[in-house]
Tab-separated table of C-alpha atoms and ligand atoms in Angstrom:
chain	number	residue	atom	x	y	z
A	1	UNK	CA	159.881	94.963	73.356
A	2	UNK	CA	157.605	96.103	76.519
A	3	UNK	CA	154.478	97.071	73.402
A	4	UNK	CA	154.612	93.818	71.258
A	5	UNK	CA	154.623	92.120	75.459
A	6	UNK	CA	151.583	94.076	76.439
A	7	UNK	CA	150.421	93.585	72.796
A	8	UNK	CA	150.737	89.978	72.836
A	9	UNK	CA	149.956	89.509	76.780
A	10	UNK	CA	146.504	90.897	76.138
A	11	UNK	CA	145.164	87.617	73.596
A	12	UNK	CA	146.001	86.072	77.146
A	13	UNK	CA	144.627	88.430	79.475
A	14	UNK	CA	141.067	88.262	76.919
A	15	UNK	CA	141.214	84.365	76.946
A	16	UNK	CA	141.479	83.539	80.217
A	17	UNK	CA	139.055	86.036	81.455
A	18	UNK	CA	135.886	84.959	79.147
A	19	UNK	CA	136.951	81.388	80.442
A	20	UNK	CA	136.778	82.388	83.736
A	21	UNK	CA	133.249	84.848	83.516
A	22	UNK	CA	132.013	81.468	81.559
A	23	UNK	CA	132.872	79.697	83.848
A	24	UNK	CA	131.972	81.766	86.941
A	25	UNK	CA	128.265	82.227	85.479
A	26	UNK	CA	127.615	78.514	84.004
A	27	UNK	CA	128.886	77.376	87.935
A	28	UNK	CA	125.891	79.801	89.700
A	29	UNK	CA	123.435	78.831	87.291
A	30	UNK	CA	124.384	74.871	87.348
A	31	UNK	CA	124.804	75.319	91.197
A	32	UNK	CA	127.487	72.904	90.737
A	33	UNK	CA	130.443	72.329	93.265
A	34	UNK	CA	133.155	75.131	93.805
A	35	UNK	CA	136.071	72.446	92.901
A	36	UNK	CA	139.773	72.946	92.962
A	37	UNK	CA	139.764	73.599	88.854
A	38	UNK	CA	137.157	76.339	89.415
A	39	UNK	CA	139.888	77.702	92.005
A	40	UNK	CA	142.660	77.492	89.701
A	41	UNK	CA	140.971	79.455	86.711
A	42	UNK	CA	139.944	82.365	89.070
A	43	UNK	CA	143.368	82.600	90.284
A	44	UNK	CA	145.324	82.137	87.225
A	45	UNK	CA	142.654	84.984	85.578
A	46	UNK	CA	143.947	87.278	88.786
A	47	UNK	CA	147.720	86.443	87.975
A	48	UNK	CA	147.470	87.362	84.343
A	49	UNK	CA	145.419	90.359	84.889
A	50	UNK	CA	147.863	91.582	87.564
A	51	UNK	CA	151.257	90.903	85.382
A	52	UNK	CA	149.337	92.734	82.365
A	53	UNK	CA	149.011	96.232	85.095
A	54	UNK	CA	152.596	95.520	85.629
A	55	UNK	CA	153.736	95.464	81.911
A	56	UNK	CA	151.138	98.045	81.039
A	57	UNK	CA	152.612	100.515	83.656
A	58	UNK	CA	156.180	99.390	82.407
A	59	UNK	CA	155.245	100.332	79.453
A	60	UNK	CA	153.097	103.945	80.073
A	61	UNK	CA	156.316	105.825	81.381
A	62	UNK	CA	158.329	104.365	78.003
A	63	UNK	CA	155.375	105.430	75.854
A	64	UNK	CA	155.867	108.382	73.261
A	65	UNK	CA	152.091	108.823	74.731
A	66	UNK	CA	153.217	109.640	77.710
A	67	UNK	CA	155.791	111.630	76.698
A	68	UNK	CA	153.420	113.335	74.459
A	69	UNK	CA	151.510	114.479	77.011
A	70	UNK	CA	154.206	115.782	79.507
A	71	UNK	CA	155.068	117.829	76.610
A	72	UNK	CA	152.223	118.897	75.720
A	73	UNK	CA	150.121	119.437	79.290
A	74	UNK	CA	147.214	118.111	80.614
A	75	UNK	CA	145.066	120.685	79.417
A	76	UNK	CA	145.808	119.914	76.040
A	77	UNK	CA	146.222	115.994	76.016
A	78	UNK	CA	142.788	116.156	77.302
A	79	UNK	CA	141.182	117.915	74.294
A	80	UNK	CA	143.310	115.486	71.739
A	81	UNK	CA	141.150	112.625	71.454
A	82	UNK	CA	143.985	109.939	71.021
A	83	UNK	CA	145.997	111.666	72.976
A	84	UNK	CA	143.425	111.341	75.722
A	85	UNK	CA	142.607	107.511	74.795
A	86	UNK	CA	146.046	106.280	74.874
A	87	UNK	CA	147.479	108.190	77.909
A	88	UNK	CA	144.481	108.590	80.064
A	89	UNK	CA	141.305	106.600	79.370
A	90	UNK	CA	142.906	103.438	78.561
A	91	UNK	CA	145.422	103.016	81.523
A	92	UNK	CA	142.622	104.009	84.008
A	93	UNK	CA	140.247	101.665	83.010
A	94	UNK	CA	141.816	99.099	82.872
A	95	UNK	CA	143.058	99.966	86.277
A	96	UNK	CA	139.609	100.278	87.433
A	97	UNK	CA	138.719	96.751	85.858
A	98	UNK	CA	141.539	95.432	87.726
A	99	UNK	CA	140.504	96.726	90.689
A	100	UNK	CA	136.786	94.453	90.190
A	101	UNK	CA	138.824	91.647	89.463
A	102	UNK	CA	140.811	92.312	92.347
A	103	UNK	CA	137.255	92.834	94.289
A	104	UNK	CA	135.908	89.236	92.833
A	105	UNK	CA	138.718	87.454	93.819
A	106	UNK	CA	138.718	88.278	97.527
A	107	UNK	CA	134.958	88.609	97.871
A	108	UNK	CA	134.506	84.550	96.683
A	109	UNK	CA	137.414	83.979	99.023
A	110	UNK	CA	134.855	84.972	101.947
A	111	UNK	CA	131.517	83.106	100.959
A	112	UNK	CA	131.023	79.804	102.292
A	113	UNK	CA	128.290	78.227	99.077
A	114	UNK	CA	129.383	77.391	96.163
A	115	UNK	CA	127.077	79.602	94.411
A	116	UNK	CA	128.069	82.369	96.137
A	117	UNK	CA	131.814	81.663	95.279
A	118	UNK	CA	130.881	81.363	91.218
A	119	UNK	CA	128.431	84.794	91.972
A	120	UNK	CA	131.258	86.667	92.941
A	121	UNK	CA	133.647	85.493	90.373
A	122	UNK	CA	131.271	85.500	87.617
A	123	UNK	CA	130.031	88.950	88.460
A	124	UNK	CA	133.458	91.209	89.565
A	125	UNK	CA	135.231	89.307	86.771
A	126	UNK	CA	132.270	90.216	84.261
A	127	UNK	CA	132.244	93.786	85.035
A	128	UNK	CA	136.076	93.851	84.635
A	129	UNK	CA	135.698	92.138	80.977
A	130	UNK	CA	133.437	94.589	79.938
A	131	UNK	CA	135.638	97.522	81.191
A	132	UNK	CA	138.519	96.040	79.242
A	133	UNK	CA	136.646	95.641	76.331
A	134	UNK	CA	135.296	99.306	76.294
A	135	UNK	CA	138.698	100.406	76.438
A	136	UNK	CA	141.151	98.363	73.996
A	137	UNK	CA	142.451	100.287	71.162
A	138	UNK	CA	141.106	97.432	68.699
A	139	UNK	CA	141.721	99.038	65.953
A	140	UNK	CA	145.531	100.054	66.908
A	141	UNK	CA	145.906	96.409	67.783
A	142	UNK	CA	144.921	94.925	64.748
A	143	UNK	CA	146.938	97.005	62.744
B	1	HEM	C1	144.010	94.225	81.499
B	1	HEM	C2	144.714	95.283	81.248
B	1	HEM	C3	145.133	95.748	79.886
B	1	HEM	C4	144.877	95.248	78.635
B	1	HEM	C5	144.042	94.036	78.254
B	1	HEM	C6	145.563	96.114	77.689
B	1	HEM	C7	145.547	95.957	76.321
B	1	HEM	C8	146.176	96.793	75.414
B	1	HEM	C9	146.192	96.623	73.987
B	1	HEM	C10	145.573	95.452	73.245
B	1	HEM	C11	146.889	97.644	73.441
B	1	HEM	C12	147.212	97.871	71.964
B	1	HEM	C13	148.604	97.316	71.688
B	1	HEM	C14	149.059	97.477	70.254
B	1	HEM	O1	148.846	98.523	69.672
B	1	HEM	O2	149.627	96.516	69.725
B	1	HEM	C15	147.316	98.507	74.542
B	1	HEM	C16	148.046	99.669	74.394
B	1	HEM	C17	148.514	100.437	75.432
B	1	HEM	N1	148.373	100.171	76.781
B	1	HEM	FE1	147.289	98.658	77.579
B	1	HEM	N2	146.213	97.107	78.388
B	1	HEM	C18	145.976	96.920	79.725
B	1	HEM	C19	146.440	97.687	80.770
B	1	HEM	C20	147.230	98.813	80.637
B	1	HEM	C21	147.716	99.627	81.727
B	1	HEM	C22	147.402	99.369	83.184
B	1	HEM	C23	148.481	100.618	81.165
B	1	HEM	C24	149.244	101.749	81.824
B	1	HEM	C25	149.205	102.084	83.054
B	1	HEM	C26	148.471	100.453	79.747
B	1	HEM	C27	149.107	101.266	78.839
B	1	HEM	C28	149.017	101.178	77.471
B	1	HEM	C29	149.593	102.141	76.540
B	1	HEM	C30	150.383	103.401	76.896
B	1	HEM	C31	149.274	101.668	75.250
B	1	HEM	C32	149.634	102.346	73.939
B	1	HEM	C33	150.692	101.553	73.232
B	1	HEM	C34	151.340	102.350	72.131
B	1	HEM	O3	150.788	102.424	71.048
B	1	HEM	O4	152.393	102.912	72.381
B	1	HEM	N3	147.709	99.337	79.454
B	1	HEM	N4	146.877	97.957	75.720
């Protein structure tokens, strides 16, 4: 139940998040107004992002990945290479791109121009995309 909701949750968390780095980058460029949509997508992006950590770490401690590597040790889950995807690299990346997102969100809530609102947004939330994106079993996914 917790996998297929992280599973699913993710199409979400993907979605919204190119919509918002779109969005974030076209606004700086266009050096259009920071409106009350522009607010809502950047916020909704944080909320979905956030409730993803929460069913991914749900998840982590339920995972026969996890368990796996208790088992097994550290030592060892590090030299197993899905092992180490699944129980290590994936979890803290995506905590790290969180943590941009995170950084985005309250750095736009401090700049006073428009551009400089979209800037932050567009460039915190675009780092976090790309971590996510380096670290997504696809394959696993798919399957
Ligand atoms: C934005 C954040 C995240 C995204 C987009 C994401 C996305 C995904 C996707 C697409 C899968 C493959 C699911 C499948 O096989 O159907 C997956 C698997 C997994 N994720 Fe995440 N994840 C995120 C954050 C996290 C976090 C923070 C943790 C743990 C702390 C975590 C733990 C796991 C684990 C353990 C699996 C392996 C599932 C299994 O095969 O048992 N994820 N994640």
């Amino acid at each position: 139940m917790m996998k297929m909701l992280h599973s699913y949750w993710a199409y979400l968390v993907l979605l919204i998040l190119i919509i918002a780095v779109i969005n974030g980058i076209s606004g700086m460029t266009s050096k259009r107004e920071f409106k009350d949509r522009d607010l809502r997508i950047s916020l909704f992006t944080l909320i979905v992002t956030h409730i993803q950590l929460i069913i991914g770490l749900g998840w982590y401690f339920m995972s026969p990945w996890y368990k796996s590597m208790r088992e097994v040790g550290m030592g060892e889950a590090m030299s197993n290479t899905a092992l180490r995807f699944q129980a290590v690299e994936h979890p803290i990346m995506m905590l790290i791109a969180i943590v941009f997102i995170t950084m985005g969100w309250s750095r736009h809530k401090k700049q006073t121009t428009a551009v400089g609102k979209f800037k932050q947004i567009g460039v915190f939330y675009g780092i976090g995309l790309l971590l996510i994106l380096s670290r997504i079993p696809w394959q696993q996914w798919f399957n």
